[in-house]
Amino acid sequence: MPPVPHLATALTGPLYELESRILTAQPQIEHWFRSQWHNHAAPFYGSVDLRNSGFKLAPVDMNLFPGGHNNLNRDFLPLAVHAAQSAVEKVCPEARSVLLIPENHTRNTFYLQNIAALVHIFEQAGLKVRLGSLNPEITEPTELQSANGDTVRLEPIERRGNRLVLADGFNPCVVLLNNDLSGGIPDLLKGLEQNLLPPLHAGWAVRRKSNHFAAYDKVCEDFARLISIDPWTINPYFASCSGLDFHARTGEEQLADEVSRMLDKIRVKYREYGIDNDPFVIVKADAGTYGMGVMSVKSPDEVLGLNRKARNKMSVVKEGLEVSEVIVQEGVYTFETVEDAVAEPVVYMMDRYVTGGFYRVHTGRGIDENLNAPGMHFVPLSFETACLPDKQGTPDCAPNRFYAYGVISRLALLAASLELEATDPDADE
């Protein structure tokens, strides 16, 4: 049986009510999702970071180029294989092969393990998979070892006309990115006639977290009406702030004002629900991943006069991207623990299906801090019953808790679908 984290708060408050409503409304929820996916194309894959505070269960980040497939429960590989078949058939029913393009950081052996896991999923789905690298250092076929000893073979990509191929003529109809394009969109990937998944505008060169959570606001309003809940119980407040230069301390006052307004909004809700905890906000880069450019604050004073170390931490994210825009997001406490360490669930999806997840666990971080940081470790969980809740069990028993995780994660996936529609440069006006 997968581990069920200990929830440090008594489940008699809003979350118990939320889980109860989700459980009772399961038929309506699943019908609603089916109708949504009829109207909106699901992203190819994604992962969602959730936080469970006992009074709120909400996504705090949505990744459209998920790493970490190696951390999923191996027993539930069939879920991912079936989802992969569905996802590929939608874009290229006759597909026989896939060119998978990973990130450039070939020295991260745990990331390479993720790539090996993805290759295995697609091979099990009946596809031939090869790895093409954008890394200029990969000039010939290169074999690398992942963290657990799997061999990953990277090959340089060639462009012939409007298609990506490998040197021996490997010419697939599907090109799958596991590279989030933080450093920009290479010309090599522009104007391809092959199916490129996810699309280029899903990368951090274009994407903004504030756009995602604006779409999530709309999804939450609809879903909250469907099951008669306060949308705040599944949705963190947010605002965006631009024109920042952390090194030059430009925009500090504007950021402090935004933090102050956000804390005031959260206090109103905490009073409404009788919550004794101190409100906090997360300030993070509006584009980018890997937990870089993130700080947790409980007072606007904390973003004024940052010391050099804090300014350096906030000013640059992956690929050396300078941070000038941030999202100021309501902080959601995590009161889940695994073996006395603070934990948060991360849920993985492909096409419109939940395929698994894990708990991100950090022994050195607190209940109000970002857990996506060096020192974290992962405890796999299974979603065997993600869409099969136990109607005889209590709302917070393992199958029902996991079902609630899956529902909230699919709401974030739907929001990502709306977000991509809104930012698609090729969409009809």
XYZ file of C-alpha atoms in Angstrom:
429
model
C 0.000 0.000 0.000
C 1.424 3.443 -0.861
C 2.327 5.697 2.043
C -0.399 7.992 3.271
C 1.101 11.102 4.838
C 0.156 12.157 8.295
C -1.978 15.280 8.173
C -0.999 17.367 11.164
C -4.376 19.070 11.491
C -7.569 17.380 12.566
C -9.675 16.743 9.498
C -12.871 18.268 10.766
C -12.667 21.599 9.006
C -12.931 22.872 5.443
C -10.769 20.169 3.837
C -12.895 17.348 5.209
C -15.913 19.209 3.837
C -14.143 19.682 0.485
C -13.146 16.027 0.220
C -16.679 14.991 1.176
C -18.183 17.157 -1.570
C -15.719 15.879 -4.160
C -16.544 12.312 -3.189
C -20.309 12.861 -3.278
C -20.128 14.708 -6.596
C -17.891 12.174 -8.364
C -20.379 11.386 -11.189
C -20.980 15.090 -11.899
C -17.237 15.806 -11.703
C -16.280 13.086 -14.166
C -19.070 14.107 -16.566
C -17.917 17.734 -16.312
C -14.308 16.744 -17.088
C -15.422 14.705 -20.106
C -17.299 17.691 -21.502
C -14.315 19.978 -20.865
C -11.918 17.661 -22.702
C -14.401 17.491 -25.547
C -13.972 21.264 -25.976
C -10.308 21.670 -25.046
C -7.230 19.666 -26.022
C -5.314 18.362 -23.018
C -1.614 19.253 -22.854
C 0.564 16.300 -23.862
C 1.804 15.835 -20.305
C 2.305 17.778 -17.103
C 2.985 17.655 -13.392
C 1.332 19.667 -10.634
C 2.724 20.641 -7.235
C -0.075 20.554 -4.656
C -0.198 21.870 -1.086
C -2.562 20.489 1.533
C -3.044 22.719 4.569
C -6.027 20.975 6.111
C -8.211 23.964 5.225
C -7.108 24.282 1.606
C -5.971 21.899 -1.139
C -4.521 23.822 -4.058
C -1.982 23.664 -6.899
C 0.941 26.048 -6.554
C 2.798 25.191 -9.770
C 2.138 23.497 -13.109
C 5.004 22.075 -15.155
C 4.378 21.318 -18.838
C 7.762 19.603 -19.365
C 7.822 17.302 -16.355
C 11.005 15.619 -15.186
C 10.900 13.086 -12.393
C 9.148 10.216 -14.186
C 11.757 7.995 -12.534
C 10.187 8.815 -9.152
C 6.788 7.328 -10.017
C 5.644 3.982 -8.652
C 6.851 1.367 -11.144
C 3.869 -0.877 -10.382
C 1.616 1.559 -12.181
C 3.576 1.819 -15.416
C 0.499 0.539 -17.338
C -1.341 3.791 -16.492
C 1.409 5.824 -18.169
C 1.674 3.424 -21.130
C -2.062 3.622 -21.879
C -2.004 7.414 -21.522
C 1.024 7.639 -23.847
C -0.786 5.571 -26.492
C -3.822 7.830 -26.244
C -1.767 11.030 -26.404
C 0.282 9.970 -29.441
C -2.705 8.557 -31.342
C -4.455 11.930 -31.098
C -1.701 13.739 -32.991
C -0.402 10.980 -35.287
C -2.538 7.821 -35.390
C 0.005 6.036 -37.614
C 3.002 6.977 -35.421
C 5.723 4.366 -35.173
C 8.519 6.466 -33.746
C 9.226 9.457 -31.522
C 12.194 11.809 -31.338
C 12.572 12.864 -27.698
C 14.512 16.084 -27.040
C 15.785 16.349 -23.446
C 17.231 19.248 -21.478
C 20.866 20.106 -22.125
C 22.135 19.407 -18.612
C 23.705 16.037 -19.341
C 25.601 15.971 -16.030
C 22.406 15.637 -13.980
C 22.260 11.860 -13.706
C 18.867 11.909 -11.958
C 17.419 13.879 -14.856
C 18.883 11.288 -17.238
C 17.067 8.656 -15.192
C 13.831 10.565 -15.919
C 14.652 10.420 -19.640
C 15.310 6.682 -19.419
C 11.919 6.262 -17.684
C 10.160 8.255 -20.440
C 11.847 6.179 -23.141
C 10.660 3.026 -21.387
C 7.063 4.313 -21.224
C 6.950 5.063 -24.963
C 8.691 1.842 -25.924
C 6.115 -0.062 -23.883
C 3.475 1.895 -25.816
C 4.849 0.328 -29.021
C 6.971 3.196 -30.319
C 10.589 3.412 -31.363
C 12.216 6.195 -29.338
C 15.500 7.955 -29.950
C 17.021 10.941 -28.207
C 18.043 14.039 -30.134
C 20.001 16.693 -28.271
C 20.021 20.475 -28.705
C 23.272 20.604 -26.731
C 26.050 21.950 -29.010
C 28.514 19.725 -27.138
C 26.762 16.614 -28.486
C 28.361 16.363 -31.950
C 28.237 12.555 -32.262
C 26.221 9.746 -30.662
C 27.077 9.853 -26.964
C 26.213 7.326 -24.278
C 25.681 8.596 -20.730
C 24.906 6.788 -17.489
C 21.839 7.749 -15.463
C 21.797 7.715 -11.665
C 20.637 4.100 -11.476
C 22.950 2.841 -14.211
C 20.601 2.988 -17.219
C 22.328 3.970 -20.449
C 21.005 7.014 -22.276
C 22.176 7.551 -25.868
C 22.045 11.139 -27.138
C 22.472 12.007 -30.817
C 22.907 15.359 -32.569
C 19.761 16.597 -34.333
C 19.799 17.532 -38.006
C 17.214 19.640 -39.774
C 16.259 18.665 -43.311
C 13.736 21.056 -44.787
C 11.062 21.468 -42.141
C 11.753 18.156 -40.413
C 14.061 17.049 -37.619
C 15.977 13.859 -38.340
C 18.991 11.951 -37.096
C 22.085 11.210 -39.171
C 20.961 7.744 -40.303
C 17.651 9.085 -41.643
C 15.484 8.488 -38.551
C 12.466 10.663 -39.448
C 9.594 10.437 -36.941
C 6.173 12.063 -37.191
C 6.259 13.100 -33.499
C 8.905 15.238 -31.800
C 8.478 15.279 -28.011
C 10.116 18.039 -25.989
C 11.277 17.381 -22.449
C 13.156 20.668 -22.640
C 11.323 23.694 -21.231
C 13.093 26.229 -23.515
C 14.088 28.488 -20.614
C 16.979 29.767 -22.706
C 14.756 30.714 -25.635
C 13.388 28.997 -28.738
C 16.141 27.682 -31.040
C 15.656 28.322 -34.774
C 16.037 24.561 -35.269
C 12.592 24.035 -33.716
C 10.702 26.774 -35.573
C 8.306 26.071 -38.423
C 8.442 22.265 -38.268
C 5.928 20.220 -40.217
C 6.226 17.375 -37.684
C 3.984 17.268 -34.630
C 5.972 19.116 -31.955
C 4.731 18.434 -28.431
C 4.262 20.388 -26.266
C 4.073 23.419 -28.606
C 6.814 26.041 -28.529
C 4.631 28.576 -26.699
C 4.425 26.129 -23.754
C 8.092 26.828 -23.030
C 9.304 29.419 -20.543
C 10.495 31.666 -23.370
C 6.797 32.543 -23.788
C 4.881 31.057 -20.860
C 4.077 32.961 -17.630
C 2.810 31.507 -14.370
C 0.466 34.460 -13.972
C -1.240 33.469 -17.261
C -1.668 29.948 -15.953
C -3.256 31.036 -12.685
C -5.513 33.503 -14.493
C -6.822 30.517 -16.485
C -7.031 28.488 -13.272
C -9.232 31.228 -11.757
C -11.787 30.640 -14.527
C -11.661 26.853 -14.160
C -12.103 27.128 -10.381
C -15.126 29.398 -10.672
C -16.873 26.845 -12.890
C -15.864 23.869 -10.760
C -16.802 25.590 -7.493
C -20.291 26.262 -8.847
C -20.561 22.628 -9.941
C -19.996 21.201 -6.443
C -21.044 24.249 -4.367
C -17.771 25.151 -2.671
C -15.861 28.361 -1.992
C -13.301 28.501 -4.849
C -10.723 29.861 -2.399
C -10.434 26.403 -0.802
C -8.811 25.105 -4.012
C -7.297 28.280 -5.448
C -4.405 30.453 -4.221
C -4.734 34.202 -4.680
C -2.072 35.713 -6.940
C -0.906 38.959 -8.507
C 1.924 39.765 -10.893
C 4.597 42.400 -10.605
C 6.894 43.536 -13.429
C 9.665 46.047 -14.039
C 11.867 44.603 -11.308
C 15.647 44.619 -11.097
C 16.724 42.911 -7.895
C 20.373 43.914 -8.291
C 19.557 47.592 -8.823
C 16.702 47.385 -6.270
C 14.315 48.764 -8.870
C 10.661 48.069 -8.135
C 11.153 47.063 -4.473
C 8.438 49.420 -3.196
C 5.980 48.249 -5.836
C 6.675 44.627 -4.866
C 6.268 45.399 -1.155
C 2.897 47.059 -1.855
C 1.741 43.956 -3.776
C 2.854 41.694 -0.925
C 0.981 43.891 1.560
C -2.237 43.766 -0.473
C -1.978 40.004 -0.833
C -1.429 39.460 2.897
C -4.479 41.613 3.657
C -6.649 39.532 1.288
C -5.485 36.297 2.894
C -6.136 37.639 6.415
C -9.774 38.269 5.491
C -10.185 34.621 4.465
C -8.307 33.335 7.504
C -10.683 35.287 9.760
C -13.679 33.929 7.832
C -12.514 30.355 8.385
C -11.143 30.855 11.907
C -7.573 30.001 10.887
C -4.934 30.941 13.457
C -1.846 30.652 11.244
C 0.020 33.697 9.983
C -0.638 34.424 6.297
C 2.394 34.283 4.014
C 3.091 34.784 0.337
C 5.469 33.191 -2.118
C 7.334 35.560 -4.430
C 8.743 33.699 -7.434
C 9.884 34.299 -10.982
C 6.911 34.463 -13.364
C 8.802 32.211 -15.764
C 11.067 29.289 -15.004
C 11.342 26.179 -12.933
C 13.576 24.077 -10.653
C 12.546 26.033 -7.586
C 14.896 28.901 -8.501
C 14.011 32.522 -7.799
C 11.605 31.749 -4.943
C 11.168 33.356 -1.513
C 8.597 32.989 1.257
C 7.618 36.198 3.112
C 5.211 37.114 5.919
C 5.742 40.879 5.820
C 6.223 43.422 3.020
C 9.325 44.600 4.875
C 11.026 41.327 3.950
C 11.250 42.310 0.266
C 12.696 45.735 1.026
C 16.454 46.071 1.305
C 17.262 42.458 0.451
C 20.852 41.534 1.200
C 23.221 40.619 -1.617
C 22.742 36.860 -1.210
C 18.937 37.191 -1.396
C 19.144 39.547 -4.397
C 21.431 37.122 -6.221
C 19.054 34.262 -5.476
C 16.027 36.140 -6.804
C 17.616 37.836 -9.800
C 18.526 34.838 -11.980
C 16.819 31.531 -12.751
C 17.621 28.569 -15.001
C 19.767 29.232 -18.106
C 20.881 32.506 -16.493
C 17.548 34.149 -17.294
C 17.268 37.552 -15.609
C 14.155 37.972 -13.465
C 12.164 41.166 -14.083
C 8.664 39.742 -13.562
C 7.419 37.852 -10.515
C 4.186 36.287 -9.378
C 3.099 37.101 -5.828
C 1.164 34.018 -4.799
C -0.785 33.224 -1.662
C 1.316 30.833 0.365
C -0.408 27.542 1.101
C 0.848 25.752 4.194
C 1.623 22.072 3.886
C 0.560 20.155 6.950
C 1.407 16.794 5.410
C 4.428 14.908 6.683
C 6.168 11.693 5.693
C 8.218 10.213 8.540
C 8.082 13.562 10.377
C 9.481 15.496 7.395
C 7.447 18.170 5.583
C 5.923 16.814 2.357
C 3.810 17.872 -0.617
C 2.195 15.724 -3.310
C 3.270 16.057 -6.933
C 0.833 14.555 -9.437
C 1.784 13.436 -12.965
C -0.559 13.361 -15.928
C -0.354 12.461 -19.590
C -3.091 13.388 -22.014
C -6.088 13.797 -19.638
C -5.154 10.925 -17.347
C -3.486 10.833 -13.941
C -0.515 8.456 -14.286
C 1.023 8.652 -10.819
C 2.813 10.902 -8.419
C 5.105 11.155 -5.434
C 5.581 13.127 -2.267
C 8.354 15.709 -2.413
C 9.835 15.496 1.063
C 12.349 17.855 2.679
C 13.792 17.307 6.144
C 15.325 20.788 6.242
C 12.373 22.925 5.192
C 9.339 24.255 7.058
C 5.587 24.112 6.447
C 5.634 27.565 4.822
C 8.682 27.091 2.576
C 9.390 25.971 -0.980
C 10.266 22.249 -0.894
C 11.679 22.167 -4.433
C 15.209 22.733 -3.197
C 18.497 20.852 -2.759
C 18.110 18.222 -0.040
C 14.626 17.093 -1.132
C 13.829 13.436 -1.687
C 10.878 11.589 -3.177
C 8.487 8.951 -1.887
C 6.452 7.347 -4.692
C 2.710 7.017 -4.345
C 0.336 5.063 -6.508
C -2.832 6.350 -8.058
C -4.323 2.891 -8.458
C -7.626 4.317 -7.305
C -7.249 7.858 -8.618
C -10.492 7.594 -10.547
C -12.036 4.896 -8.367
C -12.738 6.472 -4.976
C -13.896 4.259 -2.127
C -17.486 5.286 -1.463
C -17.512 3.129 1.689
C -14.409 4.783 3.136
C -14.068 8.067 4.991
C -13.430 11.164 2.835
C -9.795 11.269 3.985
C -8.875 7.576 3.560
C -6.088 6.839 1.057
C -8.140 6.196 -2.114
C -10.327 9.233 -1.490
C -7.448 11.536 -0.588
C -5.677 10.456 -3.762
C -8.863 10.948 -5.767
C -9.072 14.530 -4.451
C -5.422 15.062 -5.452
C -6.255 13.807 -8.938
C -9.305 16.051 -9.295
C -7.458 19.221 -8.274
C -4.516 18.296 -10.508
C -6.796 17.776 -13.489
C -8.268 21.236 -12.849
C -4.731 22.627 -13.179
C -4.237 20.588 -16.359
C -7.450 22.031 -17.782
C -6.234 25.517 -16.867
C -3.002 24.789 -18.752
C -5.116 23.854 -21.776
C -6.955 27.204 -21.628
C -3.659 28.998 -21.058
C -2.091 27.425 -24.164
C -5.167 28.253 -26.258
C -4.938 31.898 -25.162
C -1.230 32.202 -25.977
C -1.203 30.194 -29.220
C 0.324 32.463 -31.883
C -1.357 30.446 -34.645
C -4.862 30.551 -33.156
C -7.612 32.251 -35.115
C -8.284 35.778 -33.965
